[in-house]
XYZ file of C-alpha atoms in Angstrom:
690
model
C -4.235 30.237 -46.694
C -3.187 27.096 -44.747
C -1.329 27.761 -41.516
C 1.468 25.160 -41.907
C 2.794 25.850 -38.428
C -0.572 25.152 -36.841
C -1.143 22.114 -39.041
C 2.241 20.744 -38.020
C 1.318 21.083 -34.343
C -1.960 19.224 -34.901
C -0.211 16.416 -36.790
C 2.451 16.152 -34.076
C -0.226 16.029 -31.390
C -2.067 13.324 -33.323
C 1.108 11.243 -33.605
C 1.772 11.694 -29.895
C -1.739 10.572 -28.994
C -1.398 7.502 -31.241
C 1.916 6.645 -29.643
C 0.415 7.104 -26.189
C -2.445 4.825 -27.137
C 0.084 2.094 -27.857
C 1.657 2.319 -24.393
C 0.121 -0.780 -22.935
C 0.485 -1.903 -19.364
C 3.242 -4.511 -19.049
C 0.914 -7.480 -18.640
C -0.723 -6.649 -21.975
C 2.604 -5.930 -23.670
C 3.655 -9.459 -22.789
C 0.396 -10.964 -24.034
C -1.543 -8.919 -26.585
C -4.495 -11.331 -26.316
C -5.215 -9.472 -23.074
C -5.663 -6.151 -24.880
C -9.503 -6.301 -24.859
C -9.324 -6.506 -21.055
C -6.682 -3.846 -20.492
C -9.134 -1.452 -18.888
C -10.004 -4.071 -16.266
C -6.339 -4.862 -15.636
C -5.509 -1.170 -15.345
C -8.514 -0.694 -13.067
C -7.290 -3.394 -10.682
C -3.849 -1.822 -10.672
C -5.279 1.625 -9.980
C -7.435 0.195 -7.187
C -4.309 -1.205 -5.517
C -2.452 2.090 -5.956
C -5.409 3.973 -4.438
C -5.540 1.593 -1.471
C -1.789 1.878 -0.943
C -2.083 5.657 -1.032
C -4.861 5.569 1.551
C -3.073 3.197 3.921
C 0.287 4.996 3.601
C -1.241 8.481 3.843
C -0.222 9.154 0.246
C 3.324 7.975 0.735
C 4.026 9.662 4.070
C 4.727 6.234 5.526
C 5.416 2.771 4.154
C 2.944 -0.067 3.812
C 4.918 -1.957 6.438
C 4.266 0.902 8.893
C 0.541 0.262 8.482
C 0.853 -3.480 9.089
C 1.817 -3.282 12.768
C -1.463 -4.350 14.342
C 0.195 -7.287 16.110
C 2.392 -4.850 18.046
C -0.668 -2.955 19.312
C -3.400 -5.557 19.742
C -3.224 -8.715 21.813
C -1.382 -9.193 25.093
C 2.026 -7.541 25.558
C 4.530 -7.386 28.399
C 5.699 -3.831 29.014
C 8.692 -2.530 30.932
C 6.283 -2.245 33.843
C 3.159 -4.358 33.730
C 1.001 -5.671 30.930
C -1.321 -4.246 28.288
C -4.134 -6.052 26.479
C -6.043 -4.609 23.518
C -8.767 -5.945 21.258
C -10.766 -4.592 18.322
C -14.413 -5.365 19.138
C -16.666 -2.487 18.041
C -19.893 -4.331 18.873
C -18.914 -5.206 22.452
C -20.429 -3.458 25.475
C -18.071 -4.968 28.072
C -14.904 -7.078 27.953
C -13.274 -8.922 30.851
C -10.268 -11.176 30.985
C -11.043 -14.364 32.906
C -8.539 -17.081 33.686
C -6.283 -18.837 36.132
C -5.459 -15.495 37.725
C -9.023 -14.699 38.894
C -10.723 -18.077 39.184
C -12.316 -17.603 35.724
C -14.698 -15.004 37.197
C -15.397 -11.472 35.996
C -13.649 -8.975 38.252
C -13.228 -5.212 37.975
C -9.443 -5.546 38.087
C -9.520 -7.399 34.763
C -12.177 -5.282 33.040
C -11.131 -3.553 29.823
C -12.123 -0.010 28.864
C -13.282 1.150 25.462
C -10.930 3.676 23.911
C -13.211 6.618 23.243
C -14.266 7.141 19.657
C -12.968 3.763 18.486
C -13.923 0.103 18.432
C -10.815 -0.723 20.469
C -10.658 -1.925 24.073
C -7.693 -1.695 26.431
C -6.731 -3.207 29.779
C -3.554 -2.297 31.669
C -2.391 -4.581 34.452
C 0.385 -4.703 37.005
C 3.324 -7.015 36.514
C 2.026 -9.474 39.107
C -1.474 -9.633 37.612
C -0.375 -12.250 35.062
C 2.370 -14.822 34.877
C 3.887 -16.992 32.187
C 1.699 -20.034 31.483
C -1.589 -18.617 32.803
C -4.639 -19.738 30.804
C -7.291 -17.151 30.000
C -10.068 -15.982 27.682
C -12.114 -12.895 27.064
C -15.618 -12.759 28.461
C -17.403 -10.476 26.015
C -20.789 -8.816 26.486
C -22.875 -7.306 23.683
C -26.433 -6.149 23.313
C -28.504 -9.304 23.651
C -25.746 -11.749 24.535
C -22.376 -12.695 25.974
C -19.761 -15.422 25.657
C -16.218 -16.562 26.269
C -13.866 -15.914 23.379
C -10.202 -16.358 22.505
C -8.731 -12.938 21.578
C -8.273 -12.431 17.834
C -4.666 -11.250 17.973
C -3.406 -13.712 20.558
C -0.050 -15.428 19.953
C -0.442 -18.570 22.033
C -3.374 -20.987 22.256
C -3.359 -24.391 23.958
C -5.822 -27.258 24.203
C -6.594 -29.159 27.404
C -5.877 -32.834 26.731
C -8.840 -34.060 28.793
C -11.588 -31.494 28.127
C -10.327 -30.616 24.607
C -11.134 -26.978 25.403
C -8.899 -24.308 23.864
C -7.660 -21.314 25.872
C -5.290 -18.443 25.306
C -2.051 -18.689 27.268
C 0.194 -15.995 28.681
C 3.536 -16.569 26.983
C 6.529 -14.740 28.410
C 9.435 -17.185 28.882
C 12.377 -16.056 30.974
C 14.783 -16.725 28.124
C 13.429 -15.612 24.724
C 14.857 -17.493 21.762
C 18.181 -16.094 20.489
C 18.643 -16.572 16.750
C 21.909 -18.149 15.663
C 21.404 -17.325 11.980
C 20.249 -13.716 12.116
C 19.938 -13.159 8.374
C 19.219 -15.570 5.549
C 18.696 -15.369 1.799
C 16.960 -18.269 0.108
C 18.501 -20.037 -2.882
C 15.882 -19.930 -5.587
C 17.543 -20.968 -8.835
C 15.775 -23.286 -8.835
C 13.511 -23.454 -5.792
C 13.298 -27.094 -4.670
C 10.456 -27.429 -2.174
C 9.839 -30.223 0.298
C 6.197 -29.862 1.349
C 5.731 -31.179 4.872
C 3.506 -31.427 7.939
C 5.088 -31.349 11.388
C 2.513 -33.544 13.131
C 2.608 -36.386 10.643
C 6.376 -36.217 10.109
C 7.113 -39.132 12.454
C 7.039 -42.924 12.215
C 5.259 -43.181 15.563
C 1.461 -43.201 15.690
C 1.143 -39.806 17.376
C 1.386 -36.075 16.712
C 5.001 -35.184 15.982
C 6.712 -32.094 17.374
C 8.809 -29.220 16.053
C 11.811 -30.676 17.889
C 11.344 -34.184 16.498
C 11.013 -32.751 13.007
C 14.205 -30.732 13.456
C 16.114 -33.731 14.765
C 14.728 -36.486 12.534
C 13.302 -35.063 9.312
C 15.318 -31.932 8.586
C 18.549 -33.948 8.116
C 16.754 -36.100 5.524
C 15.622 -33.011 3.624
C 19.155 -31.613 3.646
C 20.611 -34.926 2.470
C 18.044 -35.165 -0.319
C 19.142 -31.761 -1.634
C 15.955 -29.711 -1.260
C 16.604 -26.035 -0.516
C 13.190 -25.064 0.835
C 10.594 -26.590 3.129
C 6.954 -25.594 2.897
C 5.345 -26.207 6.269
C 1.633 -26.883 6.539
C -0.765 -26.362 9.454
C 1.254 -23.793 11.428
C -1.583 -21.375 12.233
C -3.671 -22.723 15.108
C -6.689 -24.789 14.101
C -9.206 -26.542 16.379
C -9.589 -29.703 14.280
C -6.327 -31.538 13.577
C -7.895 -33.342 10.626
C -8.489 -30.085 8.753
C -4.813 -30.255 7.674
C -4.512 -26.744 9.112
C -6.924 -25.159 6.634
C -9.664 -24.210 9.129
C -7.729 -21.609 11.104
C -9.017 -20.158 14.362
C -6.078 -18.152 15.770
C -4.117 -16.538 12.963
C -1.198 -15.265 15.053
C -0.670 -18.436 17.114
C 1.734 -21.182 16.046
C -0.024 -24.480 16.677
C 0.819 -25.590 20.205
C 0.032 -29.248 19.451
C 3.521 -29.391 17.875
C 5.356 -27.574 20.686
C 6.314 -24.069 21.782
C 7.041 -20.942 19.715
C 10.695 -21.249 20.735
C 10.843 -24.786 19.361
C 9.395 -23.622 16.047
C 11.987 -20.841 15.919
C 14.746 -23.343 16.656
C 13.531 -25.499 13.747
C 13.547 -22.540 11.351
C 16.942 -21.416 12.629
C 18.378 -24.902 12.110
C 16.991 -25.015 8.561
C 18.616 -21.657 7.789
C 21.933 -22.914 9.144
C 21.599 -25.814 6.694
C 20.930 -23.380 3.830
C 17.249 -24.332 3.650
C 14.512 -21.714 3.353
C 11.269 -22.144 5.298
C 7.940 -20.960 3.947
C 4.544 -21.584 5.504
C 1.106 -22.281 4.171
C -0.797 -19.133 5.077
C -4.585 -19.354 5.078
C -6.205 -15.998 4.374
C -8.846 -17.377 2.027
C -11.287 -18.257 4.810
C -11.591 -18.954 8.543
C -13.126 -21.631 10.738
C -16.761 -21.023 11.730
C -16.127 -21.768 15.417
C -17.268 -18.935 17.666
C -15.648 -19.899 20.979
C -12.216 -20.663 19.449
C -12.285 -18.479 16.338
C -13.471 -15.203 14.842
C -16.953 -16.373 13.849
C -18.794 -14.170 16.349
C -16.155 -12.397 18.398
C -18.415 -9.782 19.956
C -21.983 -10.394 18.844
C -21.354 -9.233 15.276
C -20.833 -12.201 12.943
C -19.804 -9.769 10.192
C -16.999 -8.063 12.107
C -14.342 -9.845 10.028
C -16.471 -11.431 7.333
C -18.686 -10.551 4.408
C -22.395 -10.197 5.234
C -25.307 -11.888 3.500
C -24.870 -14.528 0.829
C -21.115 -14.070 0.787
C -20.669 -14.753 4.506
C -20.140 -18.528 4.314
C -18.111 -20.539 1.850
C -20.577 -22.908 0.158
C -18.094 -25.775 -0.185
C -15.715 -25.434 2.758
C -18.097 -24.869 5.701
C -16.095 -21.781 6.647
C -16.320 -17.974 6.719
C -15.146 -15.542 4.050
C -13.126 -12.464 5.025
C -14.395 -9.009 4.056
C -11.348 -7.777 2.138
C -12.992 -4.402 1.563
C -12.866 -3.587 5.281
C -9.717 -1.644 6.231
C -9.645 -3.222 9.694
C -9.692 -6.680 8.120
C -6.978 -5.559 5.703
C -5.012 -4.370 8.759
C -5.494 -7.745 10.464
C -4.381 -9.830 7.473
C -1.456 -7.650 6.393
C -0.208 -7.504 9.976
C -0.461 -11.285 10.037
C 1.891 -11.540 7.050
C 4.420 -9.214 8.649
C 4.197 -10.981 12.023
C 5.200 -14.406 10.687
C 8.066 -12.914 8.689
C 9.521 -10.916 11.549
C 8.694 -12.958 14.643
C 9.538 -16.405 13.247
C 11.866 -15.511 10.345
C 9.744 -17.389 7.807
C 11.069 -16.796 4.304
C 7.678 -16.379 2.716
C 4.323 -17.957 2.129
C 2.340 -20.284 -0.042
C -1.100 -18.608 -0.129
C -3.785 -21.254 0.065
C -7.118 -21.128 -1.761
C -6.391 -18.126 -3.976
C -8.995 -19.176 -6.545
C -11.658 -19.034 -3.864
C -10.620 -15.463 -3.035
C -10.589 -14.186 -6.602
C -14.187 -14.897 -7.602
C -17.609 -14.314 -6.091
C -18.342 -17.893 -7.123
C -15.108 -19.082 -5.448
C -14.375 -20.662 -8.810
C -16.951 -23.379 -8.157
C -18.568 -24.670 -11.328
C -16.523 -22.312 -13.518
C -14.865 -23.627 -16.672
C -12.380 -20.777 -17.377
C -12.044 -21.603 -21.050
C -10.989 -18.170 -22.340
C -9.676 -14.805 -21.126
C -13.150 -13.307 -20.944
C -13.923 -15.662 -18.044
C -11.373 -13.807 -15.913
C -12.832 -10.375 -16.613
C -16.596 -10.849 -16.675
C -17.495 -8.952 -13.518
C -17.462 -12.025 -11.307
C -14.168 -11.131 -9.646
C -13.816 -9.886 -6.079
C -11.841 -6.668 -6.595
C -11.380 -6.306 -2.838
C -9.676 -9.694 -2.579
C -7.568 -8.973 -5.660
C -6.492 -5.705 -4.058
C -5.657 -7.455 -0.789
C -3.493 -10.103 -2.488
C -1.650 -7.413 -4.435
C -0.989 -5.404 -1.276
C 0.057 -8.525 0.625
C 2.737 -9.187 -1.982
C 3.882 -5.567 -1.888
C 4.092 -5.659 1.900
C 5.881 -9.023 2.129
C 8.597 -7.915 -0.278
C 8.864 -4.583 1.497
C 9.515 -6.397 4.787
C 11.890 -8.887 3.125
C 12.977 -8.198 -0.478
C 14.134 -11.830 -0.760
C 10.852 -13.308 0.458
C 9.111 -16.046 -1.538
C 5.390 -15.890 -2.326
C 3.505 -18.663 -4.111
C -0.135 -18.674 -5.187
C -2.137 -21.887 -5.043
C -4.585 -21.058 -7.817
C -6.413 -23.371 -10.173
C -8.332 -21.095 -12.564
C -5.325 -19.716 -14.445
C -5.959 -16.026 -13.695
C -3.477 -14.075 -15.891
C -0.939 -11.913 -14.096
C -0.991 -13.700 -10.769
C 2.790 -14.163 -10.728
C 3.574 -11.088 -12.816
C 5.206 -7.964 -11.430
C 3.013 -5.371 -9.747
C 4.499 -2.673 -11.995
C 3.233 -4.628 -15.012
C -0.290 -4.862 -13.650
C 0.235 -8.219 -11.980
C -0.528 -9.423 -8.479
C 3.148 -9.639 -7.536
C 3.450 -13.299 -6.521
C 6.890 -14.770 -7.197
C 5.423 -18.094 -8.347
C 2.157 -19.812 -9.041
C 1.484 -23.521 -8.593
C 1.417 -25.410 -11.910
C -1.752 -27.244 -10.924
C -2.318 -28.512 -14.462
C 0.589 -30.949 -14.184
C -0.685 -33.291 -11.420
C -4.116 -33.283 -13.063
C -2.476 -34.301 -16.323
C -0.573 -37.193 -14.743
C -3.700 -38.466 -12.995
C -5.672 -38.347 -16.235
C -2.874 -40.014 -18.209
C -2.388 -42.888 -15.755
C -6.135 -43.437 -15.351
C -7.265 -43.168 -18.941
C -4.438 -44.099 -21.313
C -2.735 -47.368 -22.058
C 1.046 -47.139 -21.806
C 1.291 -47.476 -25.585
C -0.798 -44.301 -25.968
C 1.370 -41.978 -23.848
C 2.447 -39.233 -26.256
C 5.766 -37.441 -25.602
C 4.507 -34.380 -27.477
C 1.585 -34.052 -25.060
C 3.791 -34.684 -22.029
C 6.312 -32.060 -23.141
C 3.592 -29.519 -23.874
C 1.965 -30.053 -20.481
C 5.093 -29.737 -18.345
C 5.947 -26.509 -20.236
C 2.428 -25.077 -20.350
C 2.753 -21.701 -18.588
C 2.702 -18.016 -19.247
C 6.140 -16.726 -20.308
C 6.079 -13.817 -17.838
C 5.156 -15.927 -14.793
C 7.303 -18.423 -12.899
C 5.665 -21.605 -11.693
C 6.197 -24.359 -9.148
C 5.905 -27.662 -11.006
C 4.979 -30.880 -9.244
C 3.686 -34.359 -10.000
C 1.682 -34.621 -6.796
C 1.296 -32.746 -3.515
C -0.475 -33.549 -0.256
C -3.782 -33.221 -2.154
C -3.157 -36.422 -4.084
C -2.097 -38.293 -0.923
C -5.373 -37.826 0.968
C -7.990 -40.498 1.536
C -10.371 -40.346 -1.402
C -7.554 -39.735 -3.846
C -4.474 -41.716 -4.844
C -0.773 -41.009 -5.033
C 1.038 -41.724 -8.283
C 2.662 -44.842 -6.849
C -0.740 -46.236 -5.846
C -2.248 -45.425 -9.219
C 0.628 -47.322 -10.822
C 0.943 -50.310 -8.459
C -2.058 -50.288 -6.086
C -2.321 -53.312 -3.742
C 0.797 -54.939 -5.183
C 2.720 -52.357 -3.118
C 1.987 -54.544 -0.109
C 3.051 -57.868 -1.635
C 5.700 -57.149 -4.250
C 7.895 -54.345 -2.954
C 10.624 -56.471 -1.450
C 13.741 -56.796 -3.571
C 13.542 -59.981 -5.583
C 9.788 -60.282 -5.167
C 8.789 -57.548 -7.642
C 6.216 -58.520 -10.251
C 5.638 -56.809 -13.584
C 3.208 -54.327 -12.033
C 5.828 -53.257 -9.496
C 8.568 -53.005 -12.136
C 6.329 -50.818 -14.305
C 5.388 -48.591 -11.371
C 8.984 -48.140 -10.226
C 10.090 -47.198 -13.749
C 7.281 -44.742 -14.477
C 7.440 -43.160 -11.006
C 11.016 -42.090 -11.762
C 10.304 -40.982 -15.330
C 7.267 -38.898 -14.377
C 9.278 -37.068 -11.731
C 12.265 -36.523 -13.982
C 10.384 -35.062 -16.946
C 8.388 -32.772 -14.620
C 11.419 -31.535 -12.681
C 13.607 -31.168 -15.763
C 11.203 -28.741 -17.467
C 10.634 -26.315 -14.573
C 10.880 -22.556 -15.020
C 10.785 -21.641 -11.333
C 10.674 -24.478 -8.874
C 9.779 -28.080 -8.137
C 7.708 -29.418 -5.232
C 7.450 -32.815 -3.573
C 5.295 -33.829 -0.612
C 7.206 -35.650 2.119
C 7.399 -39.366 1.555
C 6.122 -39.248 -2.013
C 9.698 -39.167 -3.291
C 10.152 -42.774 -2.145
C 6.620 -43.913 -2.971
C 5.090 -43.820 0.509
C 2.513 -46.637 0.456
C -0.178 -45.231 2.745
C -2.664 -42.440 2.121
C -3.185 -39.680 4.679
C -6.122 -40.058 7.050
C -6.069 -37.935 10.173
C -7.559 -39.186 13.469
C -11.355 -38.996 13.308
C -14.410 -40.747 14.588
C -14.605 -42.898 11.459
C -11.202 -44.494 12.073
C -11.341 -44.721 15.842
C -9.229 -41.562 16.224
C -6.213 -43.503 14.978
C -2.884 -41.950 13.972
C -1.957 -44.979 11.850
C -2.290 -43.119 8.563
C -1.320 -39.660 9.817
C 2.414 -40.361 9.831
C 5.338 -41.070 7.515
C 6.978 -44.486 7.615
C 10.649 -43.565 7.230
C 11.551 -47.140 8.206
C 10.469 -48.227 4.720
C 12.949 -46.063 2.829
C 15.675 -46.889 5.354
C 15.212 -50.626 4.784
C 17.662 -51.661 2.052
C 15.744 -54.918 1.538
C 12.722 -53.017 0.196
C 12.249 -51.201 -3.118
C 11.368 -47.847 -1.544
C 14.977 -46.817 -1.120
C 15.530 -47.138 -4.893
C 12.961 -44.402 -5.469
C 14.350 -42.273 -2.643
C 17.907 -42.661 -3.939
C 16.795 -41.733 -7.448
C 15.022 -38.599 -6.208
C 18.192 -37.503 -4.388
C 20.313 -37.970 -7.510
C 17.719 -36.220 -9.685
C 17.807 -33.158 -7.431
C 21.611 -33.236 -7.479
C 21.697 -33.297 -11.288
C 19.302 -30.354 -11.541
C 21.435 -28.366 -9.085
C 24.580 -29.225 -11.075
C 23.458 -26.995 -13.958
C 24.320 -23.404 -13.081
C 21.352 -21.034 -13.274
C 19.040 -23.907 -14.156
C 15.966 -21.675 -14.333
C 17.641 -19.329 -16.762
C 18.636 -22.076 -19.189
C 15.963 -22.422 -21.880
C 14.149 -25.710 -22.371
C 15.066 -26.561 -25.984
C 13.360 -29.485 -27.664
C 15.754 -31.722 -29.557
C 13.349 -34.375 -30.787
C 10.042 -36.058 -30.194
C 8.411 -38.958 -31.977
C 5.013 -40.056 -30.712
C 5.202 -43.286 -32.680
C 8.450 -44.307 -31.004
C 7.344 -42.565 -27.766
C 10.721 -40.819 -27.619
C 11.343 -37.313 -26.233
C 14.640 -35.425 -25.967
C 15.317 -31.880 -24.822
C 18.249 -29.785 -23.687
C 18.942 -27.401 -20.797
C 22.389 -25.843 -20.832
C 24.908 -28.677 -20.755
C 22.286 -31.287 -19.835
C 20.409 -33.466 -22.325
C 17.304 -35.348 -21.160
C 16.172 -38.374 -23.178
C 12.982 -40.357 -22.483
C 11.626 -43.567 -23.949
C 8.046 -43.956 -22.737
C 7.422 -47.085 -24.802
C 6.585 -50.055 -22.571
C 8.155 -52.610 -24.925
C 10.364 -50.972 -27.596
C 14.061 -50.485 -26.954
C 16.178 -48.642 -29.517
C 19.796 -49.104 -30.542
C 21.783 -46.168 -31.990
C 18.841 -43.790 -31.768
C 20.246 -40.501 -33.040
C 19.793 -36.882 -31.951
C 21.389 -33.717 -33.310
C 23.164 -32.032 -30.401
C 26.017 -29.546 -29.910
C 29.302 -31.127 -31.002
C 31.345 -32.748 -28.250
C 31.416 -35.603 -25.789
C 28.792 -36.521 -23.219
C 28.740 -38.561 -20.021
C 25.725 -40.187 -18.409
C 24.931 -38.486 -15.081
C 21.579 -40.155 -14.367
C 19.777 -43.197 -15.708
C 16.385 -44.350 -14.451
C 17.247 -47.860 -15.664
C 20.329 -48.102 -13.452
C 20.354 -51.068 -11.077
C 21.079 -48.555 -8.309
C 17.514 -47.324 -8.781
C 15.745 -50.634 -9.337
C 16.215 -50.714 -13.100
C 17.553 -53.424 -15.396
C 20.967 -51.860 -15.967
C 20.865 -52.579 -19.687
C 23.123 -49.699 -20.795
C 26.787 -49.103 -19.992
C 26.699 -45.777 -18.178
C 30.473 -45.691 -17.664
C 31.268 -44.977 -21.318
C 31.685 -41.478 -22.758
C 29.475 -40.756 -25.771
C 31.091 -38.856 -28.662
C 29.044 -37.095 -31.322
C 29.294 -38.272 -34.953
C 30.239 -35.847 -37.711
C 27.667 -34.861 -40.338
C 28.736 -32.334 -43.023
C 25.162 -31.094 -43.377
C 25.262 -29.547 -39.910
C 28.790 -28.157 -39.746
C 27.599 -24.567 -39.688
C 25.141 -25.383 -36.895
C 27.974 -26.843 -34.787
C 25.867 -29.950 -34.299
C 26.540 -33.644 -34.725
C 24.725 -36.919 -34.110
C 24.566 -38.381 -30.625
C 23.584 -42.035 -30.875
C 22.275 -43.891 -27.860
C 20.892 -47.218 -26.762
C 17.574 -46.369 -25.065
C 15.850 -49.251 -23.272
C 12.051 -49.344 -23.077
C 10.425 -47.368 -20.275
C 13.583 -45.524 -19.254
C 15.171 -42.087 -19.242
C 18.773 -40.908 -19.274
C 20.449 -37.566 -18.568
C 23.771 -36.757 -20.212
C 26.109 -33.859 -19.510
C 28.389 -32.223 -22.065
C 32.075 -32.314 -21.195
């Protein structure tokens, strides 16, 4: 006899197990093509949860309580006296040597090892050190010794004559008092002005935090950007590295000024409603031993992977050991330090691709999902990046994190709870590559609006991106900016008003159109590198032996855009108006990008975002009269036209007239009618519904 009750329980259990089997992690739910790799995604997530549990003592404290190394290590002024601490497990003796003891080892400045640890401590009287003193560690280890700059130090300076770097006691009588004590970034959309303090001046020299605050910040505010991304903040021995070969991770570069001056710059930006994020370099470190972490105490692997993974094969730098809890402590504390001490609003993480893979992504094609889950990933680095995002948003829930990543790793900017890494945004690095390829390889007649539209919208639906036409990468010697690809040497001879030739006219027109179609299709943010908005004519070449240590090309020539007799100001004025139009649409990021029409033969593209309609004619020689589009019924006004004479165009259309839609009985139920426009060749127009 069949036991129906028992059978029912078995069937119910079977149904429950089937239902449970369908409960995919969020990343897979959003993209079922990832289902074959769900175990790997879940494994990464579990690894991060395990690491969080370990570092937080299974939830007894927060992750931010773990990331306080900067409050313990380094040099600190106490209520009475000073304390210095360093993690150097391989050291046998550590002395501080400096201005205070004639740079000689003395017992008074000898640190003691804290028993049972790799930590060293030195306590000193109040008079033993004073503000401005230069110093270093003199470290001994079995078989060697050397002078070193402490790993956790907050101030490093370079002697102008000897070029030698030293740590500096920094304890000003009047610490900086913040005027804007709290700040929440505007991120809908995020409009980023990527910049470099040192090259932010017209003068052939290294610019300062103060000069940037006084001279450049007002330009950024006027142009409408709501975020600045500052490069090269962490101290680096070689200026020409663009700040990517870091030596002292907790020290703001002194070549630009003092910590107080950097704080004043950030404070001023916040008062102007502008967020400030910094390029943070945790993907590698400079190899220097005297200035950096390369061999702090006789153990070259103290911070870095051993063996074949020790050095980066392409960057001549060292690779952090993300599986070492002390290294994790160092890097997570570094994130927290910059957020709390300097009130940065977040970070753009540099070189994420290099961190993710044992190969650093070199020579990899990444043609399908299997390439991201083939065992070549560094799970330790993936775990670190995930924890860094958790920590940053724990310290500041409104913080901004951006991943500079070229391989396309799925989930990078997806929520941690969904199995993602937790970045807020990822750089849309496909877009500048696409524009370079298009300009280099295609005749103007072969530019296809369908391809352009696909490329500027090519992203994962569950991840926000930062779109851009070009960044500092495309402005470096050895590469070319968009304006130089379009105009080249004619920039020097035909960029005065009235002297433009056909090459200049073409370049001016396409420069505006490329920026507009890229910015109009964003789903997170838009980025511009300083000066590129007005077509800065010079590449970036930092002082080096090959150019006679000249600063000629390591600056921005603001005089060009300020000169109303030159064409540069047309591009700068257009960029300002473009940003204004984007900001005029409420919740721009949340308005879907809806294609209205494309025709590759005509080279016409039209799409809609909220009340804004964007129309492009990429044809170099075909203008169209009464070109029709089906749009929501109503009237429309022109709010931006690349062909306006105000922006160096021909002014062929009457932008003062209101455009009314034309009735068509076929589309009554769709509430749509025909909008008919005159669209000149090589131009774009933005209309807003009344």
